[in-house]
CSV table of C-alpha atoms in Angstrom, one decimal:
chain,number,residue,atom,x,y,z
A,1,MET,CA,-8.5,99.1,74.4
A,2,ALA,CA,-6.0,96.6,73.1
A,3,GLY,CA,-3.3,99.3,72.7
A,4,ASP,CA,-4.0,100.8,76.1
A,5,ARG,CA,-4.2,97.6,78.1
A,6,THR,CA,-1.8,95.1,76.4
A,7,GLY,CA,1.8,95.0,75.3
A,8,ILE,CA,0.8,94.2,71.7
A,9,THR,CA,3.2,96.1,69.4
A,10,GLY,CA,2.7,94.3,66.1
A,11,ILE,CA,0.1,92.7,64.0
A,12,TYR,CA,0.1,89.9,61.4
A,13,THR,CA,-2.3,90.3,58.4
A,14,ALA,CA,-2.9,88.2,55.3
A,15,LEU,CA,-3.1,89.8,51.8
A,16,GLU,CA,-6.3,87.9,51.2
A,17,ASP,CA,-7.9,89.8,54.0
A,18,SER,CA,-6.7,93.1,52.5
A,19,LEU,CA,-6.1,94.7,55.9
A,20,GLN,CA,-3.9,97.6,56.6
A,21,ASP,CA,-2.9,99.0,59.9
A,22,LYS,CA,-0.4,101.6,61.3
A,23,SER,CA,1.1,99.0,63.6
A,24,TRP,CA,4.3,97.1,63.0
A,25,LEU,CA,3.2,95.0,60.1
A,26,VAL,CA,4.0,91.4,59.0
A,27,LEU,CA,2.4,90.5,55.6
A,28,GLY,CA,1.6,87.0,54.5
A,29,PRO,CA,-0.4,85.6,51.6
A,30,ARG,CA,-3.0,83.8,53.7
A,31,ARG,CA,-4.9,84.3,56.9
A,32,HIS,CA,-3.9,82.1,59.9
A,33,PRO,CA,-5.2,79.5,60.3
A,34,PRO,CA,-5.8,79.3,56.5
A,35,VAL,CA,-9.0,78.2,54.9
A,36,PRO,CA,-8.2,75.1,52.7
A,37,ALA,CA,-8.8,76.1,49.1
A,38,ARG,CA,-10.4,73.8,46.6
A,39,ALA,CA,-8.0,74.4,43.7
A,40,ALA,CA,-4.4,73.4,43.6
A,41,ASN,CA,-1.4,75.7,43.4
A,42,THR,CA,0.1,76.3,39.9
A,43,ASN,CA,3.6,77.4,38.8
A,44,VAL,CA,2.5,81.0,38.9
A,45,SER,CA,-0.1,81.2,41.6
A,46,ILE,CA,-1.4,79.8,45.0
A,47,ALA,CA,-5.0,79.0,45.8
A,48,ILE,CA,-6.6,81.3,48.4
A,49,GLN,CA,-9.9,82.0,50.1
A,50,THR,CA,-10.9,85.7,49.8
A,51,ALA,CA,-13.8,87.6,51.4
A,52,VAL,CA,-15.9,86.9,48.3
A,53,GLY,CA,-14.9,83.2,47.7
A,54,PHE,CA,-12.2,81.0,46.4
A,55,SER,CA,-9.6,82.5,44.1
A,56,THR,CA,-5.9,82.5,43.1
A,57,LEU,CA,-3.1,84.8,44.0
A,58,GLU,CA,-0.7,85.3,41.2
A,59,THR,CA,3.0,85.5,42.3
A,60,ASP,CA,3.5,88.7,40.4
A,61,ASP,CA,0.4,90.2,42.1
A,62,TYR,CA,1.8,89.3,45.5
A,63,VAL,CA,5.1,91.0,44.7
A,64,GLU,CA,3.3,94.1,43.5
A,65,ALA,CA,1.2,94.2,46.6
A,66,VAL,CA,4.3,94.1,48.8
A,67,GLN,CA,5.8,96.9,46.8
A,68,GLU,CA,2.7,99.0,47.4
A,69,LEU,CA,1.9,98.1,51.0
A,70,SER,CA,5.5,98.2,52.2
A,71,PRO,CA,5.2,96.0,55.3
A,72,ASP,CA,8.0,95.7,57.8
A,73,ILE,CA,8.3,92.0,57.2
A,74,VAL,CA,7.0,89.9,54.3
A,75,LEU,CA,6.6,86.2,54.3
A,76,GLY,CA,7.6,84.4,51.2
A,77,LEU,CA,5.2,82.3,49.2
A,78,ALA,CA,5.4,78.6,50.0
A,79,ASP,CA,4.1,75.9,47.6
A,80,TYR,CA,2.2,74.2,50.4
A,81,GLU,CA,-1.4,73.2,50.2
A,82,TYR,CA,-3.1,73.0,53.6
A,83,SER,CA,-5.0,69.9,54.7
A,84,LYS,CA,-3.5,67.9,51.8
A,85,THR,CA,-0.8,65.3,52.0
A,86,PRO,CA,1.5,65.7,49.0
A,87,GLY,CA,2.4,62.8,46.8
A,88,VAL,CA,5.9,61.9,45.7
A,89,LYS,CA,5.7,63.9,42.5
A,90,ARG,CA,4.2,66.8,44.3
A,91,LEU,CA,7.1,66.8,46.8
A,92,GLU,CA,9.5,67.3,44.0
A,93,LYS,CA,7.8,70.5,42.8
A,94,MET,CA,7.4,72.1,46.2
A,95,GLY,CA,11.0,73.1,46.7
A,96,ASP,CA,11.5,74.2,43.1
A,97,ARG,CA,8.4,76.4,43.0
A,98,THR,CA,9.1,77.9,46.3
A,99,LEU,CA,12.7,78.8,45.2
A,100,GLU,CA,11.4,80.4,42.0
A,101,TRP,CA,8.8,82.5,44.0
A,102,THR,CA,11.5,83.5,46.5
A,103,GLN,CA,13.8,84.7,43.7
A,104,ALA,CA,10.9,86.7,42.1
A,105,MET,CA,10.0,88.3,45.4
A,106,LEU,CA,13.6,89.4,46.2
A,107,LYS,CA,13.9,90.8,42.7
A,108,GLY,CA,10.7,92.7,43.2
A,109,LEU,CA,11.9,94.1,46.5
A,110,ASP,CA,15.2,95.2,44.9
A,111,GLU,CA,13.1,97.2,42.3
A,112,ASN,CA,11.3,99.0,45.1
A,113,THR,CA,14.2,100.3,47.3
A,114,ASP,CA,14.0,103.8,45.8
A,115,ARG,CA,10.4,104.4,47.0
A,116,VAL,CA,10.2,102.7,50.4
A,117,PRO,CA,12.5,101.4,53.1
A,118,ARG,CA,13.9,97.9,52.6
A,119,VAL,CA,11.4,95.2,53.6
A,120,ALA,CA,12.7,92.2,55.7
A,121,PHE,CA,12.1,88.9,53.9
A,122,PHE,CA,11.3,85.8,55.8
A,123,ALA,CA,11.9,82.7,53.7
A,124,PRO,CA,9.5,79.7,54.1
A,125,VAL,CA,10.7,76.4,55.5
A,126,LEU,CA,8.4,73.8,53.9
A,127,PRO,CA,6.6,71.4,56.2
A,128,ILE,CA,8.4,68.4,54.7
A,129,GLU,CA,11.6,66.5,55.5
A,130,ALA,CA,14.9,68.4,55.2
A,131,GLY,CA,16.1,66.0,52.5
A,132,GLN,CA,13.0,66.7,50.3
A,133,GLN,CA,13.8,70.4,50.2
A,134,SER,CA,17.6,70.3,50.4
A,135,PHE,CA,18.2,71.9,47.0
A,136,TYR,CA,15.9,74.8,47.8
A,137,LEU,CA,17.6,75.4,51.2
A,138,GLU,CA,21.1,75.0,49.9
A,139,THR,CA,20.4,77.6,47.2
A,140,LEU,CA,19.2,80.0,49.8
A,141,THR,CA,22.4,79.4,51.9
A,142,SER,CA,24.9,79.7,49.0
A,143,GLU,CA,23.3,82.4,46.8
A,144,LEU,CA,20.7,84.4,48.8
A,145,ALA,CA,21.9,84.2,52.5
A,146,ASP,CA,22.4,88.0,52.7
A,147,ARG,CA,18.8,88.6,51.6
A,148,ILE,CA,17.1,86.4,54.1
A,149,ALA,CA,16.1,88.1,57.3
A,150,GLY,CA,14.3,85.2,58.9
A,151,TRP,CA,12.3,82.0,58.5
A,152,THR,CA,8.6,81.2,58.3
A,153,ILE,CA,7.9,77.8,60.0
A,154,TYR,CA,4.7,75.9,59.1
A,155,ASP,CA,5.4,72.8,61.1
A,156,SER,CA,7.4,72.8,64.3
A,157,ALA,CA,8.9,69.5,63.3
A,158,SER,CA,10.6,71.2,60.4
A,159,VAL,CA,12.6,73.6,62.5
A,160,ASP,CA,15.6,71.2,62.2
A,161,ALA,CA,15.6,71.8,58.5
A,162,VAL,CA,16.9,75.3,58.9
A,163,PRO,CA,20.5,75.4,57.5
A,164,ALA,CA,23.2,75.4,60.1
A,165,LYS,CA,24.8,78.6,58.7
A,166,MET,CA,21.5,80.5,59.1
A,167,GLN,CA,20.4,79.2,62.5
A,168,HIS,CA,20.9,82.6,64.0
A,169,LEU,CA,18.0,84.1,62.0
A,170,PRO,CA,14.6,84.6,63.8
A,171,ARG,CA,11.9,82.0,63.2
A,172,LEU,CA,8.2,83.0,62.9
A,173,ALA,CA,5.7,80.2,63.4
A,174,LEU,CA,2.4,79.8,61.5
A,175,THR,CA,1.9,76.5,63.2
A,176,ASN,CA,-1.1,74.9,65.0
A,177,VAL,CA,-0.8,76.2,68.5
A,178,ARG,CA,-3.7,75.2,70.8
A,179,GLY,CA,-2.7,77.0,73.9
A,180,PRO,CA,0.1,78.4,76.1
A,181,HIS,CA,1.6,75.0,76.8
A,182,ASP,CA,2.1,74.5,73.0
A,183,VAL,CA,3.8,77.9,72.8
A,184,LEU,CA,6.3,76.8,75.4
A,185,ASP,CA,6.8,73.4,73.7
A,186,GLN,CA,7.6,75.1,70.4
A,187,VAL,CA,9.8,77.7,72.0
A,188,SER,CA,11.9,74.8,73.3
A,189,LEU,CA,12.2,73.6,69.7
A,190,GLY,CA,13.6,76.9,68.5
A,191,ILE,CA,10.6,79.1,67.6
A,192,ASP,CA,11.1,82.8,68.3
A,193,ALA,CA,7.7,84.4,67.4
A,194,PHE,CA,4.2,83.2,66.8
A,195,VAL,CA,0.9,84.1,65.1
A,196,LEU,CA,-1.5,82.9,67.7
A,197,ALA,CA,-5.0,82.2,66.5
A,198,PHE,CA,-6.1,80.5,69.8
A,199,ILE,CA,-6.2,83.9,71.6
A,200,GLY,CA,-9.1,85.0,69.3
A,201,SER,CA,-10.8,81.7,69.6
A,202,ALA,CA,-10.6,81.8,73.4
A,203,THR,CA,-12.0,85.4,73.5
A,204,ASP,CA,-14.9,84.4,71.3
A,205,ARG,CA,-15.7,81.7,73.9
A,206,GLY,CA,-15.6,84.2,76.8
A,207,LEU,CA,-12.2,83.1,78.2
A,208,ALA,CA,-9.8,85.7,79.4
A,209,PHE,CA,-6.2,84.6,80.0
A,210,THR,CA,-4.7,85.7,83.3
A,211,PHE,CA,-1.6,83.5,83.6
A,212,ASN,CA,1.9,84.9,84.3
A,213,PHE,CA,5.1,83.7,82.9
A,214,PRO,CA,7.3,82.8,84.7
A,215,PRO,CA,4.6,81.6,87.2
A,216,SER,CA,4.1,83.8,90.2
A,217,GLU,CA,5.2,82.7,93.7
A,218,SER,CA,1.6,81.9,94.7
A,219,CYS,CA,1.7,78.6,92.7
A,220,GLU,CA,5.0,77.3,94.2
A,221,ASP,CA,3.1,75.5,96.9
A,222,GLY,CA,2.0,72.7,94.5
A,223,ARG,CA,-1.3,74.1,93.5
A,224,ARG,CA,-2.1,74.4,89.9
A,225,LEU,CA,-3.7,77.7,88.8
A,226,GLU,CA,-6.2,78.3,86.1
A,227,LEU,CA,-4.9,79.7,82.8
A,228,GLY,CA,-7.8,82.2,82.7
A,229,ILE,CA,-11.2,83.2,83.9
A,230,ASN,CA,-14.6,82.3,82.4
A,231,LEU,CA,-16.4,85.6,81.7
A,232,TRP,CA,-19.7,83.8,81.3
A,233,THR,CA,-20.0,83.3,85.0
A,234,THR,CA,-22.4,85.5,87.0
A,235,THR,CA,-19.5,86.8,89.0
A,236,TYR,CA,-18.8,89.2,86.1
A,237,THR,CA,-22.2,90.9,85.8
A,238,ILE,CA,-21.9,94.7,86.0
A,239,ILE,CA,-22.0,96.1,89.6
A,240,THR,CA,-22.5,99.8,90.0
A,241,SER,CA,-19.8,100.0,92.7
A,242,TRP,CA,-17.1,99.1,90.3
A,243,THR,CA,-15.2,102.0,88.7
A,244,HIS,CA,-14.9,102.1,84.9
A,245,SER,CA,-11.2,101.6,85.1
A,246,SER,CA,-11.2,98.6,87.4
A,247,PRO,CA,-10.4,95.1,86.0
A,248,GLU,CA,-13.7,93.8,87.3
A,249,TYR,CA,-15.7,96.4,85.3
A,250,VAL,CA,-13.8,95.6,82.1
A,251,ALA,CA,-14.5,91.9,82.6
A,252,ALA,CA,-18.2,92.6,83.2
A,253,PHE,CA,-18.3,94.8,80.2
A,254,VAL,CA,-16.8,92.1,78.0
A,255,ARG,CA,-19.3,89.6,79.4
A,256,ALA,CA,-22.2,91.9,78.6
A,257,LEU,CA,-20.9,92.2,75.0
A,258,LEU,CA,-20.6,88.4,74.6
A,259,SER,CA,-24.1,87.9,76.0
A,260,MET,CA,-25.5,90.6,73.7
A,261,ILE,CA,-23.8,89.2,70.6
A,262,GLU,CA,-25.1,85.7,71.4
A,263,ARG,CA,-28.7,86.8,71.9
A,264,THR,CA,-28.7,89.1,68.9
A,265,SER,CA,-27.1,86.5,66.6
A,266,THR,CA,-29.5,83.8,67.7
A,267,ARG,CA,-32.6,86.0,67.2
A,268,ASP,CA,-31.5,87.3,63.9
A,269,PHE,CA,-30.6,83.8,62.6
A,270,LYS,CA,-33.9,82.3,63.5
A,271,LYS,CA,-35.7,85.4,62.1
A,272,ASN,CA,-33.9,85.3,58.7
A,273,TYR,CA,-33.2,81.7,58.0
A,274,LEU,CA,-35.2,78.5,57.5
A,275,LEU,CA,-33.8,75.1,58.5
A,276,VAL,CA,-32.4,73.3,55.5
A,277,GLN,CA,-30.8,69.9,55.2
A,278,GLY,CA,-28.1,70.7,52.7
A,279,LYS,CA,-27.6,68.4,49.7
A,280,ALA,CA,-29.3,65.4,51.4
A,281,GLN,CA,-33.1,65.5,51.3
A,282,GLY,CA,-34.9,65.2,54.6
A,283,TYR,CA,-36.3,61.8,53.7
A,284,GLN,CA,-32.7,60.5,53.1
A,285,ILE,CA,-31.5,61.4,56.6
A,286,LYS,CA,-31.8,59.1,59.6
A,287,SER,CA,-30.7,59.7,63.2
A,288,GLY,CA,-29.5,56.2,63.6
A,289,PRO,CA,-29.6,52.7,62.0
A,290,SER,CA,-32.9,51.8,63.5
A,291,GLU,CA,-34.5,55.3,63.2
A,292,SER,CA,-37.1,56.1,60.6
A,293,ARG,CA,-36.6,58.9,58.1
A,294,ARG,CA,-37.2,62.4,59.4
A,295,ASN,CA,-39.6,63.3,56.5
A,296,PRO,CA,-41.8,61.2,54.3
A,297,GLN,CA,-40.5,60.4,50.9
A,298,SER,CA,-42.0,62.9,48.4
A,299,PHE,CA,-41.3,61.1,45.2
A,300,ARG,CA,-41.7,57.4,44.2
A,301,SER,CA,-41.2,55.3,41.1
A,302,LEU,CA,-43.8,55.9,38.4
A,303,ASN,CA,-44.0,52.1,38.0
A,304,ASP,CA,-45.1,51.7,41.6
A,305,ALA,CA,-47.8,54.3,41.1
A,306,GLU,CA,-49.0,52.7,37.8
A,307,ALA,CA,-49.5,49.4,39.7
A,308,LYS,CA,-51.6,51.0,42.3
A,309,VAL,CA,-53.7,52.8,39.7
A,310,ALA,CA,-54.4,49.4,38.1
A,311,GLN,CA,-55.9,48.2,41.4
A,312,THR,CA,-58.4,51.1,41.5
A,313,ILE,CA,-62.0,50.9,40.2
A,314,ALA,CA,-62.2,53.1,37.1
A,315,PRO,CA,-64.3,56.1,38.1
A,316,ASN,CA,-67.1,57.6,36.1
A,317,PRO,CA,-65.7,60.4,33.8
A,318,THR,CA,-68.3,62.8,35.2
A,319,ALA,CA,-67.6,61.9,38.9
A,320,GLU,CA,-66.9,64.7,41.4
A,321,GLY,CA,-63.8,64.9,43.5
A,322,THR,CA,-65.7,63.6,46.6
A,323,ASP,CA,-66.8,60.5,44.6
A,324,LEU,CA,-63.1,59.8,43.8
A,325,GLU,CA,-62.2,60.0,47.5
A,326,GLY,CA,-65.0,57.6,48.3
A,327,LEU,CA,-63.5,55.1,45.9
A,328,GLY,CA,-60.2,55.3,47.8
A,329,PHE,CA,-58.4,56.7,44.8
A,330,ALA,CA,-56.1,59.0,46.8
A,331,GLU,CA,-55.4,56.5,49.5
A,332,LEU,CA,-54.0,54.0,47.1
A,333,LEU,CA,-51.7,56.5,45.5
A,334,ALA,CA,-50.5,57.8,48.9
């Protein structure tokens, strides 16, 4: 359906997802947006999140994967750890490591030219100030300029770090884009292409984008149009008079799928999972400062229990359980 009804001609995929497709392919090491990994990068690997848990991707393995998969474009490895602010010493390593990995990738691509067509290499621009990666960028400009086909941008603010002599190369953004307005803002900064995760997120929420760019004439009267339509509304329930090829039927079909997925997921989740509290025990959790604990405390100090036992009347060794209850033995220990 995507191929028939959209103008999508290419797809971005991360090596950690191990996806392959016949479409125009851009290959990067991580999915976008990435899942922050627990481990740190090393001199020979980056930390990744795979389908089976956290792991590391060796730089040599990434080169070998590019040689085997032969994408149209490959994004170079960047020594950048998501969701972490690098310290001063860490900043010094980022450019050096990225340069070493870039050189290793280009060497690996040279070794592969006999088997597959040449792969376009997009060098990373680190999301740090230009001065903090100056040696890395100057080396690319002076020694490797003829091997760089484009740039990978991780932060729109770092677009200005692209060397002046290589400003003509395309810039692919793996940035945090929240919607169409952000796309326009970053285009104005010099971004040429994007990997847009917000489209999938909007689809999962039942939002279908319907805007045009440039805007149509109907909004020139000062009215502001909606960016899309909410497929959860009852307007898009299936009506038999709609033909299968009509936009209304397609919208109703998507709405039915969303509703089915939600109901099925909720039912299966409740059927197969019990409510758990995570690491914190139920008796440790309060809804607010003046609220009581959700569950009674199950364990107490043995010293406290010993004091209560001392207050009880020593029962007859031959007493039955009912006799002990009559003495209040259980109540004192409760």
